[in-house]
């Protein structure tokens, strides 16, 4: 019993020190969503438990290591006892109660975080290698930037067009995978005006690290103004070139083909139309309408030297109508 | 030179090369016969080549010889000792049926694979020192992290195999494992598998991580299928190893050794083996499905349907199915890695505390409890995959419950330390280090287990930190503890205590720095598996610390290996029981003779009655006596 | 019986059954995939063919059992003949699956139907082939008189392996042909 | 195939199997018997007159020998017959399974039937009990 007081005192002191240390570190970026408040609250609870359990085990271990070390000249054996059913029972049942309690808290908070809101607005987040795209179905336009009105519950419908991606804005705390063939739902109510970054959290290939999109949480007035501007832009988009430019973004061409002459994964579109292209089989063709059409529909037919085959999806012929393909070609023609 | 070409290992390598070439020729020849153009199709050629190369290795090394002889009805008596007319050392490079040789083979090959995996880690740690790409392309980086993952996993499985194969038959007084030939097969299949994994890095690599999630893994480069094949082959080793151990423990104990008088490590080995035997099949299946989906376009995991499938009204494939199959193995695999390590901790603590293991039965049953619960928690790796709450919640509860048996282990270890006469030679230091590190892993688990907080932590660096803590605390530290502890038994010589302590005091603090850095980076919002990070996250300083710590860990491991190699060759001869252990393997000479126990064992006491005057655990009894 | 043989026999039996347990997880994984992907539907398959191959495999299990019984009863001729009969029935089963089922209107690349159908039958067929090879090895060794009515672990292993392959089909047959709504 | 045709076919099959099969079985009785009980090397009926020993000890021994021989024959017949019985039961269960599916049994019901079949195979064909015996063969 002579060890009981010092050990207890050390555990208590250590618990407070560790908990205070964790608090002072500012471990996470500033929260910016209603759901995040629940998440952060649970994190706080977890950190307190961690501080206590860490101190409990480490203090007792270090104490034993120091106090029960073999002194010089002592050749005896340790105390002889095989265990204690009471103790084992206690440290089975108490942790079991604690984890069930945490399970219960986990359940209620999960229900809070995933609950549908009556006035929520749906936004479709479409992911492709390696770009994000946001469709605002209520207003009929799509955007590369995610604008959100502050205080407005949002339901994100997550879609993936090729491989797995995951939708994560650290400041919003919650994340969900975008799975091909499914529509996963993520609910976020942003509550803090500011600029954030949406990142892809599921390894999705070569440019995974760079798969980001800007997120702007703005006041409701600014949001309405932005929507009006996007709607107007949408109306102006009715030329083939403009539709092509929109397809360049919405179909993910942007992920691999640059507009400024730099090499990403596929050939740049700058100055592409009418230029000679050297192919892997050694021949050279002029990039005319037919060539461009074929390159979109059957990308492996004529592969430009220096670029890998099999990277571009083979199914654009099914995804795009001929009109759309011609719009894209019209757009490419404008890129001198 | 003649000796060199007679080594099974060398013949195996030749066999693998020939088998690979034959497989490639087979594919190309078939394509020629069927009139396909072009003749060379890289993927089927490499897959069939890899498969036949593995077979070629196993034929070349001689792991299949006895079974082939059995098939044609030739007697195959057990062979003991080096191959006829060859020096003693050659048996370590050939198929040998002694579990002691196989244990050493597992361990040494495991350490070599570990060095490869560690080397890859140092490479990409350098890349992460600063934002932007400095040394690699993103593709090369992705290959490095993927290869680091799977190569380390195979290294850990090899280390686990080494400890189990060497120790368990000795601890239960068995002459050998139940199926010595299967045992040798189980080790040697790892060698072509490791080579497949390393080859995969050089034929295009793959960028899926070790988890190989489709559809990305269906589109990745040629390294992908070779990685699937290598993973599958490692799985075969796990299955036969687990099977062999279970039979050994259940049938080859002396009659006087009941289940609760086995050394505690044997319990851990049983838990591990059950998981290996049963769960591994599922990841094998998942890998096989990936291979056939890639080569035959069987749409298990792609939601896209062709016209014929639409006409059939066929449902689409689903990428999430793969995750279920994969994690049904790969979560229990974590317990395959850590249970033996936790067993080592429980085994060594009483020896260095000079008192009985606190709560033997509770620790033993907690191993089985963890193994059992391990089957019920796989979907916590998929909390963000879009499962409904009704599915997610039971997995959350099951995951949290695992904290209970794990806690029992921790508190029982503290109970074992309490009131002992503790000494701190290197193995004990590693055991204490393991407890502290595994504690970190245990404490960073629950926030990832409650779904609400996991929605933040999932796929972040927190997870990276968490599993490195569990693997270092549950495997690496106990593994080195075991290496130092049984070194005198295996080699008959003493290791260098000063170098051992240097190893420990470099490795422990640097690991703490590394893993706490990873945890912190994760909380700041850093994702896993990214080649480049956003400077705005403010994690660059942390990355520098992690990288420095990683290099110190690498240095400390090299010091440890230097110690082992030099000491094994020229150090002082050790006494047969330097730790005054009660376990059977310490009651016989070091190094252990070919037939370990001259006389059958009789268990006459409790395994961990340290400090009880006059009591012994086992007695070597002439046949028929005892019990 | 010789003591060493007894010990080995006990180990071998336990080992083989543990392997069955392990294999059961493989086949359960395949069955789970079937229900995960197909749900309560199935493609239209030839029912007659399904019944026929099932019957053939069932008969082969009977002949295998008879071979083992004959060996125990020291009836060598029946033993060897029944082994060959089993090989013949096993081959017939394979032919039924390969020719009629694989040659049907569904190809492996046809969505989840094709993938699971070929995955299930393919993995099972792989085990049937291994069983046939095993039986041929045992037949050859039996012909040379390597098994006695007391000591014949090879035969026993081969027989229960073959029954295990049949056992898997007991679950695969309804999963492929009977369970769920056939989709036209 | 429509459901009604399937019903018709199943009914016809049952009729043919019961009527035709019964007659066939009766006709092929001897062959069937051989199929069921084994290879025909069973001891034939002994026609010559049996000399029964009169001396008491010899009589006892003779009776024991007679018993053992009968027992051996019975065991052999039983061994062969059990295989045939299992075959018949499994076949019946398969037909039952097929017919029940036409009637509209649930997936769960089909699983139960499969489990019963599996249990029969595991017990009678695979001799699962030998795993738990201490290796004493057959």
mmCIF file of C-alpha atoms in Angstrom, chain A residues 3 7 25-29 38-39 42-43 46-47 49-50 53-54 56-58 60-61 63-66 68-70 74-85 87-89 91-92 95-96 99-100 102-107 109-111 113-114 129 162-164 166 168 170-171 173-177 179-182 184 197 199-212 311 313 315 318, chain B residues 132-133 138-139 142 145 207-209 213-216 219 303 318-320 323 353-360 362 384-386 389 392-393 396-397 400-401 403-404 407-408 410-412 414-415 417-424 432 435-436 439-440 443-444 446-447 450-460 462 512 520 522-532 534 536 580 606 608-612:
data_model
loop_
_atom_site.group_PDB
_atom_site.id
_atom_site.type_symbol
_atom_site.label_atom_id
_atom_site.label_comp_id
_atom_site.label_asym_id
_atom_site.label_seq_id
_atom_site.Cartn_x
_atom_site.Cartn_y
_atom_site.Cartn_z
ATOM 1 C CA UNK A 3 3.102 2.615 -3.358
ATOM 2 C CA UNK A 7 1.466 6.219 -7.977
ATOM 3 C CA UNK A 25 -0.750 22.135 -29.431
ATOM 4 C CA UNK A 26 -3.580 23.294 -31.720
ATOM 5 C CA UNK A 27 -3.590 19.943 -33.389
ATOM 6 C CA UNK A 28 -6.207 20.541 -36.029
ATOM 7 C CA UNK A 29 -7.053 23.291 -38.503
ATOM 8 C CA UNK A 38 -19.612 17.417 -33.002
ATOM 9 C CA UNK A 39 -16.487 15.755 -34.347
ATOM 10 C CA UNK A 42 -15.684 13.799 -29.538
ATOM 11 C CA UNK A 43 -12.004 14.348 -30.312
ATOM 12 C CA UNK A 46 -10.926 10.957 -26.802
ATOM 13 C CA UNK A 47 -7.896 13.090 -26.012
ATOM 14 C CA UNK A 49 -9.183 9.431 -22.235
ATOM 15 C CA UNK A 50 -5.869 9.058 -24.055
ATOM 16 C CA UNK A 53 -4.732 5.822 -20.064
ATOM 17 C CA UNK A 54 -1.325 6.891 -21.303
ATOM 18 C CA UNK A 56 -1.887 5.170 -16.106
ATOM 19 C CA UNK A 57 0.242 2.663 -18.007
ATOM 20 C CA UNK A 58 3.404 4.705 -18.461
ATOM 21 C CA UNK A 60 3.030 2.510 -13.406
ATOM 22 C CA UNK A 61 5.563 1.034 -15.778
ATOM 23 C CA UNK A 63 7.526 3.529 -11.428
ATOM 24 C CA UNK A 64 7.976 -0.255 -11.416
ATOM 25 C CA UNK A 65 11.094 0.013 -13.539
ATOM 26 C CA UNK A 66 12.655 2.420 -11.046
ATOM 27 C CA UNK A 68 11.538 -2.663 -8.415
ATOM 28 C CA UNK A 69 14.942 -2.695 -10.104
ATOM 29 C CA UNK A 70 17.371 -5.263 -8.807
ATOM 30 C CA UNK A 74 20.711 -8.758 -4.446
ATOM 31 C CA UNK A 75 20.337 -12.191 -5.969
ATOM 32 C CA UNK A 76 16.814 -13.031 -4.827
ATOM 33 C CA UNK A 77 13.674 -13.633 -6.834
ATOM 34 C CA UNK A 78 10.621 -11.386 -7.147
ATOM 35 C CA UNK A 79 7.439 -11.635 -5.134
ATOM 36 C CA UNK A 80 5.605 -14.859 -5.853
ATOM 37 C CA UNK A 81 2.025 -14.335 -6.894
ATOM 38 C CA UNK A 82 0.194 -15.613 -9.951
ATOM 39 C CA UNK A 83 -2.355 -12.914 -10.428
ATOM 40 C CA UNK A 84 -5.577 -11.707 -9.041
ATOM 41 C CA UNK A 85 -8.971 -12.671 -10.341
ATOM 42 C CA UNK A 87 -8.048 -7.248 -10.562
ATOM 43 C CA UNK A 88 -8.405 -9.067 -13.879
ATOM 44 C CA UNK A 89 -12.161 -8.837 -13.571
ATOM 45 C CA UNK A 91 -9.734 -4.322 -15.717
ATOM 46 C CA UNK A 92 -11.893 -6.368 -18.039
ATOM 47 C CA UNK A 95 -12.651 -0.918 -19.978
ATOM 48 C CA UNK A 96 -15.624 -2.810 -21.420
ATOM 49 C CA UNK A 99 -15.706 1.269 -24.725
ATOM 50 C CA UNK A 100 -19.420 0.608 -24.776
ATOM 51 C CA UNK A 102 -17.695 5.426 -26.335
ATOM 52 C CA UNK A 103 -19.619 3.235 -28.738
ATOM 53 C CA UNK A 104 -22.812 4.862 -27.554
ATOM 54 C CA UNK A 105 -21.342 8.354 -27.913
ATOM 55 C CA UNK A 106 -20.022 7.330 -31.322
ATOM 56 C CA UNK A 107 -23.504 6.229 -32.325
ATOM 57 C CA UNK A 109 -22.676 11.681 -32.743
ATOM 58 C CA UNK A 110 -22.708 9.721 -35.994
ATOM 59 C CA UNK A 111 -26.458 10.093 -36.194
ATOM 60 C CA UNK A 113 -23.364 14.199 -38.182
ATOM 61 C CA UNK A 114 -25.133 12.232 -40.907
ATOM 62 C CA UNK A 129 -8.568 11.407 -62.408
ATOM 63 C CA UNK A 162 -13.228 6.216 -63.148
ATOM 64 C CA UNK A 163 -11.558 5.080 -59.900
ATOM 65 C CA UNK A 164 -12.128 5.629 -56.191
ATOM 66 C CA UNK A 166 -12.583 10.674 -51.533
ATOM 67 C CA UNK A 168 -12.278 15.775 -47.864
ATOM 68 C CA UNK A 170 -10.106 19.098 -43.441
ATOM 69 C CA UNK A 171 -11.858 22.198 -42.068
ATOM 70 C CA UNK A 173 -13.898 17.427 -40.737
ATOM 71 C CA UNK A 174 -16.068 14.724 -42.330
ATOM 72 C CA UNK A 175 -15.144 12.828 -45.472
ATOM 73 C CA UNK A 176 -16.603 10.167 -47.746
ATOM 74 C CA UNK A 177 -15.406 8.085 -50.662
ATOM 75 C CA UNK A 179 -17.182 5.157 -55.584
ATOM 76 C CA UNK A 180 -17.767 4.370 -59.271
ATOM 77 C CA UNK A 181 -21.264 3.016 -59.772
ATOM 78 C CA UNK A 182 -22.601 4.495 -56.525
ATOM 79 C CA UNK A 184 -22.414 8.380 -51.735
ATOM 80 C CA UNK A 197 -9.172 23.297 -50.128
ATOM 81 C CA UNK A 199 -8.574 17.267 -51.507
ATOM 82 C CA UNK A 200 -8.866 13.687 -52.705
ATOM 83 C CA UNK A 201 -8.117 11.359 -49.807
ATOM 84 C CA UNK A 202 -8.130 8.026 -51.623
ATOM 85 C CA UNK A 203 -5.044 7.068 -53.636
ATOM 86 C CA UNK A 204 -6.235 7.486 -57.215
ATOM 87 C CA UNK A 205 -3.148 7.253 -59.378
ATOM 88 C CA UNK A 206 -0.341 9.405 -60.688
ATOM 89 C CA UNK A 207 -1.546 12.896 -59.774
ATOM 90 C CA UNK A 208 -3.430 11.948 -56.601
ATOM 91 C CA UNK A 209 -1.423 14.392 -54.483
ATOM 92 C CA UNK A 210 -2.513 17.282 -56.694
ATOM 93 C CA UNK A 211 -6.201 16.435 -56.914
ATOM 94 C CA UNK A 212 -7.574 19.512 -55.183
ATOM 95 C CA UNK A 311 -4.004 5.905 -70.108
ATOM 96 C CA UNK A 313 -10.268 6.049 -71.050
ATOM 97 C CA UNK A 315 -15.134 4.907 -73.512
ATOM 98 C CA UNK A 318 -19.942 6.146 -75.514
ATOM 99 C CA UNK B 132 7.364 19.795 -54.498
ATOM 100 C CA UNK B 133 8.894 16.828 -56.295
ATOM 101 C CA UNK B 138 4.856 10.926 -58.699
ATOM 102 C CA UNK B 139 4.531 7.510 -60.365
ATOM 103 C CA UNK B 142 3.579 5.814 -55.624
ATOM 104 C CA UNK B 145 5.110 3.526 -51.013
ATOM 105 C CA UNK B 207 0.360 2.990 -57.827
ATOM 106 C CA UNK B 208 -2.351 1.443 -55.701
ATOM 107 C CA UNK B 209 -0.736 1.199 -52.306
ATOM 108 C CA UNK B 213 -8.201 -1.112 -54.491
ATOM 109 C CA UNK B 214 -9.940 -1.485 -57.822
ATOM 110 C CA UNK B 215 -10.742 0.154 -60.198
ATOM 111 C CA UNK B 216 -7.358 1.866 -59.849
ATOM 112 C CA UNK B 219 -5.786 0.308 -64.607
ATOM 113 C CA UNK B 303 -19.566 -1.016 -62.540
ATOM 114 C CA UNK B 318 -18.845 -3.319 -57.391
ATOM 115 C CA UNK B 319 -15.487 -1.950 -56.206
ATOM 116 C CA UNK B 320 -16.637 -2.168 -52.589
ATOM 117 C CA UNK B 323 -12.705 -3.999 -49.993
ATOM 118 C CA UNK B 353 11.164 -9.753 -13.417
ATOM 119 C CA UNK B 354 11.958 -13.073 -11.702
ATOM 120 C CA UNK B 355 8.321 -13.627 -10.809
ATOM 121 C CA UNK B 356 5.308 -15.464 -12.261
ATOM 122 C CA UNK B 357 3.422 -14.134 -15.259
ATOM 123 C CA UNK B 358 0.483 -12.183 -13.888
ATOM 124 C CA UNK B 359 -2.831 -13.717 -14.948
ATOM 125 C CA UNK B 360 -1.546 -16.462 -17.270
ATOM 126 C CA UNK B 362 -6.281 -14.179 -18.915
ATOM 127 C CA UNK B 384 -16.099 6.158 -45.529
ATOM 128 C CA UNK B 385 -16.899 3.781 -48.376
ATOM 129 C CA UNK B 386 -20.609 4.554 -48.293
ATOM 130 C CA UNK B 389 -25.093 3.463 -40.549
ATOM 131 C CA UNK B 392 -21.135 0.723 -39.799
ATOM 132 C CA UNK B 393 -22.254 0.766 -36.178
ATOM 133 C CA UNK B 396 -17.597 0.209 -34.586
ATOM 134 C CA UNK B 397 -18.696 -1.640 -31.440
ATOM 135 C CA UNK B 400 -13.910 -0.873 -29.717
ATOM 136 C CA UNK B 401 -14.413 -4.160 -27.861
ATOM 137 C CA UNK B 403 -9.564 -2.720 -26.647
ATOM 138 C CA UNK B 404 -10.740 -4.964 -23.782
ATOM 139 C CA UNK B 407 -6.131 -3.868 -22.125
ATOM 140 C CA UNK B 408 -6.055 -7.133 -20.189
ATOM 141 C CA UNK B 410 -1.316 -4.341 -20.735
ATOM 142 C CA UNK B 411 -2.521 -4.483 -17.164
ATOM 143 C CA UNK B 412 -1.288 -8.054 -16.736
ATOM 144 C CA UNK B 414 2.142 -4.196 -15.343
ATOM 145 C CA UNK B 415 1.090 -6.769 -12.761
ATOM 146 C CA UNK B 417 6.470 -6.030 -13.414
ATOM 147 C CA UNK B 418 5.045 -5.081 -10.022
ATOM 148 C CA UNK B 419 7.110 -6.379 -7.129
ATOM 149 C CA UNK B 420 9.724 -8.044 -9.320
ATOM 150 C CA UNK B 421 13.497 -7.870 -9.187
ATOM 151 C CA UNK B 422 13.916 -6.233 -12.553
ATOM 152 C CA UNK B 423 17.108 -6.333 -14.585
ATOM 153 C CA UNK B 424 17.604 -4.509 -17.845
ATOM 154 C CA UNK B 432 9.683 -2.321 -22.199
ATOM 155 C CA UNK B 435 5.036 -1.908 -24.341
ATOM 156 C CA UNK B 436 5.408 1.868 -24.540
ATOM 157 C CA UNK B 439 0.555 1.620 -25.924
ATOM 158 C CA UNK B 440 0.729 4.543 -28.344
ATOM 159 C CA UNK B 443 -4.394 4.729 -27.677
ATOM 160 C CA UNK B 444 -4.480 6.127 -31.202
ATOM 161 C CA UNK B 446 -10.142 4.322 -30.505
ATOM 162 C CA UNK B 447 -10.422 7.755 -32.189
ATOM 163 C CA UNK B 450 -15.480 5.689 -33.449
ATOM 164 C CA UNK B 451 -16.899 6.523 -36.854
ATOM 165 C CA UNK B 452 -17.526 10.200 -36.182
ATOM 166 C CA UNK B 453 -13.876 10.951 -35.534
ATOM 167 C CA UNK B 454 -12.751 8.442 -38.139
ATOM 168 C CA UNK B 455 -14.508 10.492 -40.789
ATOM 169 C CA UNK B 456 -11.722 12.987 -40.125
ATOM 170 C CA UNK B 457 -8.865 10.535 -39.538
ATOM 171 C CA UNK B 458 -9.590 8.054 -42.312
ATOM 172 C CA UNK B 459 -6.832 7.991 -44.954
ATOM 173 C CA UNK B 460 -4.879 10.656 -43.089
ATOM 174 C CA UNK B 462 -2.921 9.624 -38.302
ATOM 175 C CA UNK B 512 8.544 8.074 -30.768
ATOM 176 C CA UNK B 520 0.390 15.245 -35.669
ATOM 177 C CA UNK B 522 -2.472 13.647 -39.802
ATOM 178 C CA UNK B 523 -4.348 15.871 -37.396
ATOM 179 C CA UNK B 524 -3.152 18.906 -39.320
ATOM 180 C CA UNK B 525 -4.881 17.483 -42.378
ATOM 181 C CA UNK B 526 -2.158 15.628 -44.228
ATOM 182 C CA UNK B 527 -3.454 12.777 -46.368
ATOM 183 C CA UNK B 528 -1.843 9.353 -46.689
ATOM 184 C CA UNK B 529 0.044 8.289 -49.766
ATOM 185 C CA UNK B 530 0.663 11.680 -51.270
ATOM 186 C CA UNK B 531 3.850 12.285 -53.191
ATOM 187 C CA UNK B 532 3.714 15.995 -52.538
ATOM 188 C CA UNK B 534 0.602 21.522 -49.738
ATOM 189 C CA UNK B 536 0.019 25.682 -46.526
ATOM 190 C CA UNK B 580 17.890 -18.649 -15.853
ATOM 191 C CA UNK B 606 3.768 -24.371 -13.784
ATOM 192 C CA UNK B 608 6.260 -19.332 -14.813
ATOM 193 C CA UNK B 609 6.774 -20.223 -11.155
ATOM 194 C CA UNK B 610 9.821 -17.978 -10.781
ATOM 195 C CA UNK B 611 10.658 -17.458 -7.153
ATOM 196 C CA UNK B 612 8.987 -20.646 -5.917
#
